[in-house]
Amino acid sequence: MNKKITFLILSGPTKEYIDPVRYISNESSGRMGSALAEVAIKKGYDVIFISGPAKVLPKDVKVIDVLTALDMFKATQLNFKKANIVINAAAVADYRSAKISKHKIKKDCTSSLMTIKLKQNPDIIKYCGENKKNQVIVGFALETKDLIKNALIKLKNKSLDLVIANGVGAFNSKNATVNIITPNSILEIKNRNKNIIAEKIINETVRIFKNIKLCKDNSRRL
Ligand code: C5P
């Protein structure tokens, strides 16, 4: 059974260029995604790993490198059908520059204000939630307020099976406090190493996947 489960794990930040040298990005290190991939590999599962430009990458895992949210979306669409469980631990930029200037943008000395028009990126995990077929889809929710409330909204609106809710303290750190949320349960894990959290998340996703499979097999038998 183990060998047949394939994880698709998205990790790290994305970089959205404004001009040839400037970009919009965030502090995601890739630590959580890497920990998830390493745990899954250690347990004997297959892993397809897509990463933005991250500081931390998993050992013994082939990495599909991407830069922007659009690149990550394309790589996800290409690999989506091969996956039984999709976990998006990437900090995907919600917006990109509407236009990437061909040349470095010069300082305008006539005004101290400058405006950059942003365009919304596709929501990758929402696409996975809306297109799933017996797959388990997991998203992360990083919030600065109303953590559980917002995570529950995400779970529903993005058709996810599991949401991992954490505060900003989880960014770029080795430890985190997280809430593992399903439609009918919330488990809080306080200030633990991301490897331990990864182990819990992988076990929980496999449990949900096996349940879905069991229900499907039973309904076929009826
Ligand atoms: O709505 P919010 O961006 O806070 O949702 C967080 C979840 O959605 C994370 O799992 C994140 O990786 C994912 N996400 C995504 N595509 C985006 C933005 C966020 O898949 N464009």
PDB file of N, CA and C in Angstrom, residues 118-184:
ATOM      1  N   LEU A 118      -0.745  45.635  -9.655  1.00  0.00           N
ATOM      2  CA  LEU A 118      -0.583  44.202  -9.410  1.00  0.00           C
ATOM      3  C   LEU A 118      -1.761  43.422  -9.981  1.00  0.00           C
ATOM      4  N   LYS A 119      -1.449  42.220 -10.405  1.00  0.00           N
ATOM      5  CA  LYS A 119      -2.481  41.361 -10.977  1.00  0.00           C
ATOM      6  C   LYS A 119      -2.572  40.095 -10.113  1.00  0.00           C
ATOM      7  N   GLN A 120      -3.773  39.583  -9.908  1.00  0.00           N
ATOM      8  CA  GLN A 120      -3.918  38.416  -9.038  1.00  0.00           C
ATOM      9  C   GLN A 120      -3.345  37.155  -9.698  1.00  0.00           C
ATOM     10  N   ASN A 121      -2.624  36.380  -8.916  1.00  0.00           N
ATOM     11  CA  ASN A 121      -2.123  35.083  -9.397  1.00  0.00           C
ATOM     12  C   ASN A 121      -3.213  34.027  -9.252  1.00  0.00           C
ATOM     13  N   PRO A 122      -3.122  32.935 -10.024  1.00  0.00           N
ATOM     14  CA  PRO A 122      -4.089  31.852  -9.801  1.00  0.00           C
ATOM     15  C   PRO A 122      -3.896  31.255  -8.414  1.00  0.00           C
ATOM     16  N   ASP A 123      -4.984  30.807  -7.801  1.00  0.00           N
ATOM     17  CA  ASP A 123      -4.877  30.149  -6.495  1.00  0.00           C
ATOM     18  C   ASP A 123      -4.648  28.658  -6.745  1.00  0.00           C
ATOM     19  N   ILE A 124      -3.416  28.231  -6.533  1.00  0.00           N
ATOM     20  CA  ILE A 124      -3.000  26.876  -6.910  1.00  0.00           C
ATOM     21  C   ILE A 124      -3.757  25.805  -6.128  1.00  0.00           C
ATOM     22  N   ILE A 125      -3.836  25.996  -4.810  1.00  0.00           N
ATOM     23  CA  ILE A 125      -4.437  24.943  -3.980  1.00  0.00           C
ATOM     24  C   ILE A 125      -5.959  24.910  -4.184  1.00  0.00           C
ATOM     25  N   LYS A 126      -6.531  26.053  -4.532  1.00  0.00           N
ATOM     26  CA  LYS A 126      -7.977  26.098  -4.826  1.00  0.00           C
ATOM     27  C   LYS A 126      -8.238  25.302  -6.108  1.00  0.00           C
ATOM     28  N   TYR A 127      -7.356  25.458  -7.083  1.00  0.00           N
ATOM     29  CA  TYR A 127      -7.471  24.684  -8.331  1.00  0.00           C
ATOM     30  C   TYR A 127      -7.442  23.180  -7.988  1.00  0.00           C
ATOM     31  N   CYS A 128      -6.510  22.787  -7.098  1.00  0.00           N
ATOM     32  CA  CYS A 128      -6.395  21.364  -6.727  1.00  0.00           C
ATOM     33  C   CYS A 128      -7.683  20.907  -6.028  1.00  0.00           C
ATOM     34  N   GLY A 129      -8.182  21.728  -5.096  1.00  0.00           N
ATOM     35  CA  GLY A 129      -9.410  21.383  -4.365  1.00  0.00           C
ATOM     36  C   GLY A 129     -10.588  21.205  -5.306  1.00  0.00           C
ATOM     37  N   GLU A 130     -10.682  22.110  -6.277  1.00  0.00           N
ATOM     38  CA  GLU A 130     -11.840  22.067  -7.189  1.00  0.00           C
ATOM     39  C   GLU A 130     -11.741  20.936  -8.220  1.00  0.00           C
ATOM     40  N   ASN A 131     -10.532  20.446  -8.470  1.00  0.00           N
ATOM     41  CA  ASN A 131     -10.352  19.417  -9.497  1.00  0.00           C
ATOM     42  C   ASN A 131      -9.991  18.045  -8.936  1.00  0.00           C
ATOM     43  N   LYS A 132     -10.127  17.869  -7.615  1.00  0.00           N
ATOM     44  CA  LYS A 132      -9.680  16.600  -7.013  1.00  0.00           C
ATOM     45  C   LYS A 132     -10.604  15.440  -7.366  1.00  0.00           C
ATOM     46  N   LYS A 133      -9.952  14.259  -7.496  1.00  0.00           N
ATOM     47  CA  LYS A 133     -10.715  13.019  -7.712  1.00  0.00           C
ATOM     48  C   LYS A 133     -10.127  11.997  -6.738  1.00  0.00           C
ATOM     49  N   ASN A 134     -10.774  11.786  -5.634  1.00  0.00           N
ATOM     50  CA  ASN A 134     -10.274  10.882  -4.581  1.00  0.00           C
ATOM     51  C   ASN A 134      -8.899  11.274  -4.052  1.00  0.00           C
ATOM     52  N   GLN A 135      -8.497  12.538  -4.262  1.00  0.00           N
ATOM     53  CA  GLN A 135      -7.193  12.976  -3.754  1.00  0.00           C
ATOM     54  C   GLN A 135      -7.389  13.745  -2.442  1.00  0.00           C
ATOM     55  N   VAL A 136      -6.355  13.741  -1.635  1.00  0.00           N
ATOM     56  CA  VAL A 136      -6.388  14.517  -0.393  1.00  0.00           C
ATOM     57  C   VAL A 136      -5.645  15.827  -0.665  1.00  0.00           C
ATOM     58  N   ILE A 137      -6.300  16.944  -0.378  1.00  0.00           N
ATOM     59  CA  ILE A 137      -5.697  18.246  -0.682  1.00  0.00           C
ATOM     60  C   ILE A 137      -5.491  19.033   0.619  1.00  0.00           C
ATOM     61  N   VAL A 138      -4.247  19.455   0.827  1.00  0.00           N
ATOM     62  CA  VAL A 138      -3.881  20.114   2.080  1.00  0.00           C
ATOM     63  C   VAL A 138      -3.294  21.507   1.820  1.00  0.00           C
ATOM     64  N   GLY A 139      -3.842  22.492   2.518  1.00  0.00           N
ATOM     65  CA  GLY A 139      -3.309  23.845   2.402  1.00  0.00           C
ATOM     66  C   GLY A 139      -2.790  24.332   3.742  1.00  0.00           C
ATOM     67  N   PHE A 140      -2.004  25.395   3.704  1.00  0.00           N
ATOM     68  CA  PHE A 140      -1.533  26.046   4.916  1.00  0.00           C
ATOM     69  C   PHE A 140      -2.244  27.390   5.048  1.00  0.00           C
ATOM     70  N   ALA A 141      -2.432  27.850   6.256  1.00  0.00           N
ATOM     71  CA  ALA A 141      -3.010  29.168   6.458  1.00  0.00           C
ATOM     72  C   ALA A 141      -2.135  29.917   7.448  1.00  0.00           C
ATOM     73  N   LEU A 142      -1.522  30.970   6.973  1.00  0.00           N
ATOM     74  CA  LEU A 142      -0.721  31.808   7.861  1.00  0.00           C
ATOM     75  C   LEU A 142      -1.492  33.110   8.067  1.00  0.00           C
ATOM     76  N   GLU A 143      -1.847  33.365   9.314  1.00  0.00           N
ATOM     77  CA  GLU A 143      -2.716  34.511   9.581  1.00  0.00           C
ATOM     78  C   GLU A 143      -2.138  35.363  10.703  1.00  0.00           C
ATOM     79  N   THR A 144      -2.419  36.663  10.650  1.00  0.00           N
ATOM     80  CA  THR A 144      -1.999  37.535  11.748  1.00  0.00           C
ATOM     81  C   THR A 144      -3.167  37.805  12.710  1.00  0.00           C
ATOM     82  N   LYS A 145      -4.391  37.461  12.288  1.00  0.00           N
ATOM     83  CA  LYS A 145      -5.535  37.545  13.220  1.00  0.00           C
ATOM     84  C   LYS A 145      -6.613  36.514  12.845  1.00  0.00           C
ATOM     85  N   ASP A 146      -7.463  36.177  13.814  1.00  0.00           N
ATOM     86  CA  ASP A 146      -8.563  35.219  13.610  1.00  0.00           C
ATOM     87  C   ASP A 146      -8.101  33.944  12.906  1.00  0.00           C
ATOM     88  N   LEU A 147      -7.002  33.369  13.445  1.00  0.00           N
ATOM     89  CA  LEU A 147      -6.344  32.222  12.812  1.00  0.00           C
ATOM     90  C   LEU A 147      -7.295  31.071  12.493  1.00  0.00           C
ATOM     91  N   ILE A 148      -8.001  30.562  13.515  1.00  0.00           N
ATOM     92  CA  ILE A 148      -8.845  29.378  13.317  1.00  0.00           C
ATOM     93  C   ILE A 148     -10.040  29.703  12.425  1.00  0.00           C
ATOM     94  N   LYS A 149     -10.637  30.883  12.673  1.00  0.00           N
ATOM     95  CA  LYS A 149     -11.803  31.294  11.886  1.00  0.00           C
ATOM     96  C   LYS A 149     -11.437  31.370  10.399  1.00  0.00           C
ATOM     97  N   ASN A 150     -10.320  32.037  10.107  1.00  0.00           N
ATOM     98  CA  ASN A 150      -9.900  32.178   8.704  1.00  0.00           C
ATOM     99  C   ASN A 150      -9.490  30.842   8.093  1.00  0.00           C
ATOM    100  N   ALA A 151      -8.874  29.986   8.913  1.00  0.00           N
ATOM    101  CA  ALA A 151      -8.448  28.675   8.400  1.00  0.00           C
ATOM    102  C   ALA A 151      -9.662  27.826   8.023  1.00  0.00           C
ATOM    103  N   LEU A 152     -10.706  27.907   8.860  1.00  0.00           N
ATOM    104  CA  LEU A 152     -11.933  27.147   8.566  1.00  0.00           C
ATOM    105  C   LEU A 152     -12.608  27.655   7.287  1.00  0.00           C
ATOM    106  N   ILE A 153     -12.549  28.972   7.072  1.00  0.00           N
ATOM    107  CA  ILE A 153     -13.117  29.550   5.839  1.00  0.00           C
ATOM    108  C   ILE A 153     -12.332  29.009   4.635  1.00  0.00           C
ATOM    109  N   LYS A 154     -10.989  28.963   4.765  1.00  0.00           N
ATOM    110  CA  LYS A 154     -10.130  28.461   3.676  1.00  0.00           C
ATOM    111  C   LYS A 154     -10.430  27.001   3.356  1.00  0.00           C
ATOM    112  N   LEU A 155     -10.587  26.212   4.441  1.00  0.00           N
ATOM    113  CA  LEU A 155     -10.882  24.783   4.292  1.00  0.00           C
ATOM    114  C   LEU A 155     -12.108  24.594   3.400  1.00  0.00           C
ATOM    115  N   LYS A 156     -13.149  25.407   3.663  1.00  0.00           N
ATOM    116  CA  LYS A 156     -14.410  25.291   2.935  1.00  0.00           C
ATOM    117  C   LYS A 156     -14.297  25.895   1.532  1.00  0.00           C
ATOM    118  N   ASN A 157     -13.826  27.143   1.464  1.00  0.00           N
ATOM    119  CA  ASN A 157     -13.815  27.851   0.172  1.00  0.00           C
ATOM    120  C   ASN A 157     -12.886  27.218  -0.861  1.00  0.00           C
ATOM    121  N   LYS A 158     -11.812  26.557  -0.378  1.00  0.00           N
ATOM    122  CA  LYS A 158     -10.853  25.970  -1.321  1.00  0.00           C
ATOM    123  C   LYS A 158     -11.061  24.458  -1.466  1.00  0.00           C
ATOM    124  N   SER A 159     -12.160  23.939  -0.893  1.00  0.00           N
ATOM    125  CA  SER A 159     -12.488  22.499  -0.923  1.00  0.00           C
ATOM    126  C   SER A 159     -11.311  21.634  -0.464  1.00  0.00           C
ATOM    127  N   LEU A 160     -10.701  22.011   0.668  1.00  0.00           N
ATOM    128  CA  LEU A 160      -9.540  21.272   1.174  1.00  0.00           C
ATOM    129  C   LEU A 160      -9.988  20.173   2.149  1.00  0.00           C
ATOM    130  N   ASP A 161      -9.121  19.184   2.356  1.00  0.00           N
ATOM    131  CA  ASP A 161      -9.400  18.120   3.318  1.00  0.00           C
ATOM    132  C   ASP A 161      -8.753  18.424   4.661  1.00  0.00           C
ATOM    133  N   LEU A 162      -7.703  19.241   4.596  1.00  0.00           N
ATOM    134  CA  LEU A 162      -6.932  19.543   5.808  1.00  0.00           C
ATOM    135  C   LEU A 162      -6.308  20.936   5.645  1.00  0.00           C
ATOM    136  N   VAL A 163      -6.331  21.706   6.731  1.00  0.00           N
ATOM    137  CA  VAL A 163      -5.606  22.985   6.712  1.00  0.00           C
ATOM    138  C   VAL A 163      -4.664  23.021   7.904  1.00  0.00           C
ATOM    139  N   ILE A 164      -3.439  23.444   7.674  1.00  0.00           N
ATOM    140  CA  ILE A 164      -2.495  23.631   8.767  1.00  0.00           C
ATOM    141  C   ILE A 164      -2.440  25.135   9.021  1.00  0.00           C
ATOM    142  N   ALA A 165      -2.958  25.540  10.192  1.00  0.00           N
ATOM    143  CA  ALA A 165      -3.020  26.971  10.494  1.00  0.00           C
ATOM    144  C   ALA A 165      -1.869  27.351  11.421  1.00  0.00           C
ATOM    145  N   ASN A 166      -1.140  28.382  11.019  1.00  0.00           N
ATOM    146  CA  ASN A 166      -0.059  28.869  11.904  1.00  0.00           C
ATOM    147  C   ASN A 166       0.054  30.391  11.876  1.00  0.00           C
ATOM    148  N   GLY A 167       0.704  30.929  12.906  1.00  0.00           N
ATOM    149  CA  GLY A 167       0.925  32.379  12.962  1.00  0.00           C
ATOM    150  C   GLY A 167       2.192  32.740  12.212  1.00  0.00           C
ATOM    151  N   VAL A 168       2.546  34.040  12.179  1.00  0.00           N
ATOM    152  CA  VAL A 168       3.747  34.458  11.444  1.00  0.00           C
ATOM    153  C   VAL A 168       5.038  33.905  12.038  1.00  0.00           C
ATOM    154  N   GLY A 169       4.991  33.506  13.317  1.00  0.00           N
ATOM    155  CA  GLY A 169       6.166  32.944  13.978  1.00  0.00           C
ATOM    156  C   GLY A 169       6.695  31.704  13.266  1.00  0.00           C
ATOM    157  N   ALA A 170       5.845  31.069  12.472  1.00  0.00           N
ATOM    158  CA  ALA A 170       6.246  29.829  11.780  1.00  0.00           C
ATOM    159  C   ALA A 170       7.163  30.112  10.583  1.00  0.00           C
ATOM    160  N   PHE A 171       7.152  31.359  10.121  1.00  0.00           N
ATOM    161  CA  PHE A 171       7.944  31.737   8.948  1.00  0.00           C
ATOM    162  C   PHE A 171       9.426  31.652   9.254  1.00  0.00           C
ATOM    163  N   ASN A 172      10.179  30.942   8.418  1.00  0.00           N
ATOM    164  CA  ASN A 172      11.633  30.981   8.482  1.00  0.00           C
ATOM    165  C   ASN A 172      12.217  30.444   9.798  1.00  0.00           C
ATOM    166  N   SER A 173      11.425  29.679  10.595  1.00  0.00           N
ATOM    167  CA  SER A 173      11.951  29.189  11.869  1.00  0.00           C
ATOM    168  C   SER A 173      11.975  27.659  11.892  1.00  0.00           C
ATOM    169  N   LYS A 174      12.757  27.098  12.848  1.00  0.00           N
ATOM    170  CA  LYS A 174      12.863  25.633  12.927  1.00  0.00           C
ATOM    171  C   LYS A 174      11.666  25.027  13.647  1.00  0.00           C
ATOM    172  N   ASN A 175      11.103  25.776  14.588  1.00  0.00           N
ATOM    173  CA  ASN A 175       9.950  25.300  15.358  1.00  0.00           C
ATOM    174  C   ASN A 175       8.690  26.065  14.955  1.00  0.00           C
ATOM    175  N   ALA A 176       7.539  25.490  15.255  1.00  0.00           N
ATOM    176  CA  ALA A 176       6.288  26.207  14.983  1.00  0.00           C
ATOM    177  C   ALA A 176       5.193  25.707  15.910  1.00  0.00           C
ATOM    178  N   THR A 177       4.189  26.556  16.096  1.00  0.00           N
ATOM    179  CA  THR A 177       2.946  26.126  16.756  1.00  0.00           C
ATOM    180  C   THR A 177       1.908  26.067  15.651  1.00  0.00           C
ATOM    181  N   VAL A 178       1.291  24.905  15.484  1.00  0.00           N
ATOM    182  CA  VAL A 178       0.319  24.765  14.390  1.00  0.00           C
ATOM    183  C   VAL A 178      -0.992  24.153  14.887  1.00  0.00           C
ATOM    184  N   ASN A 179      -2.036  24.387  14.123  1.00  0.00           N
ATOM    185  CA  ASN A 179      -3.320  23.719  14.350  1.00  0.00           C
ATOM    186  C   ASN A 179      -3.612  22.886  13.114  1.00  0.00           C
ATOM    187  N   ILE A 180      -3.789  21.587  13.304  1.00  0.00           N
ATOM    188  CA  ILE A 180      -4.115  20.712  12.175  1.00  0.00           C
ATOM    189  C   ILE A 180      -5.635  20.589  12.146  1.00  0.00           C
ATOM    190  N   ILE A 181      -6.237  21.165  11.100  1.00  0.00           N
ATOM    191  CA  ILE A 181      -7.702  21.311  11.074  1.00  0.00           C
ATOM    192  C   ILE A 181      -8.343  20.496   9.956  1.00  0.00           C
ATOM    193  N   THR A 182      -9.312  19.644  10.328  1.00  0.00           N
ATOM    194  CA  THR A 182     -10.145  18.936   9.339  1.00  0.00           C
ATOM    195  C   THR A 182     -11.565  19.500   9.507  1.00  0.00           C
ATOM    196  N   PRO A 183     -12.512  19.133   8.634  1.00  0.00           N
ATOM    197  CA  PRO A 183     -13.861  19.677   8.815  1.00  0.00           C
ATOM    198  C   PRO A 183     -14.453  19.364  10.188  1.00  0.00           C
ATOM    199  N   ASN A 184     -13.965  18.307  10.872  1.00  0.00           N
ATOM    200  CA  ASN A 184     -14.560  18.025  12.187  1.00  0.00           C
ATOM    201  C   ASN A 184     -13.586  17.861  13.349  1.00  0.00           C
TER     202      ASN A 184
END
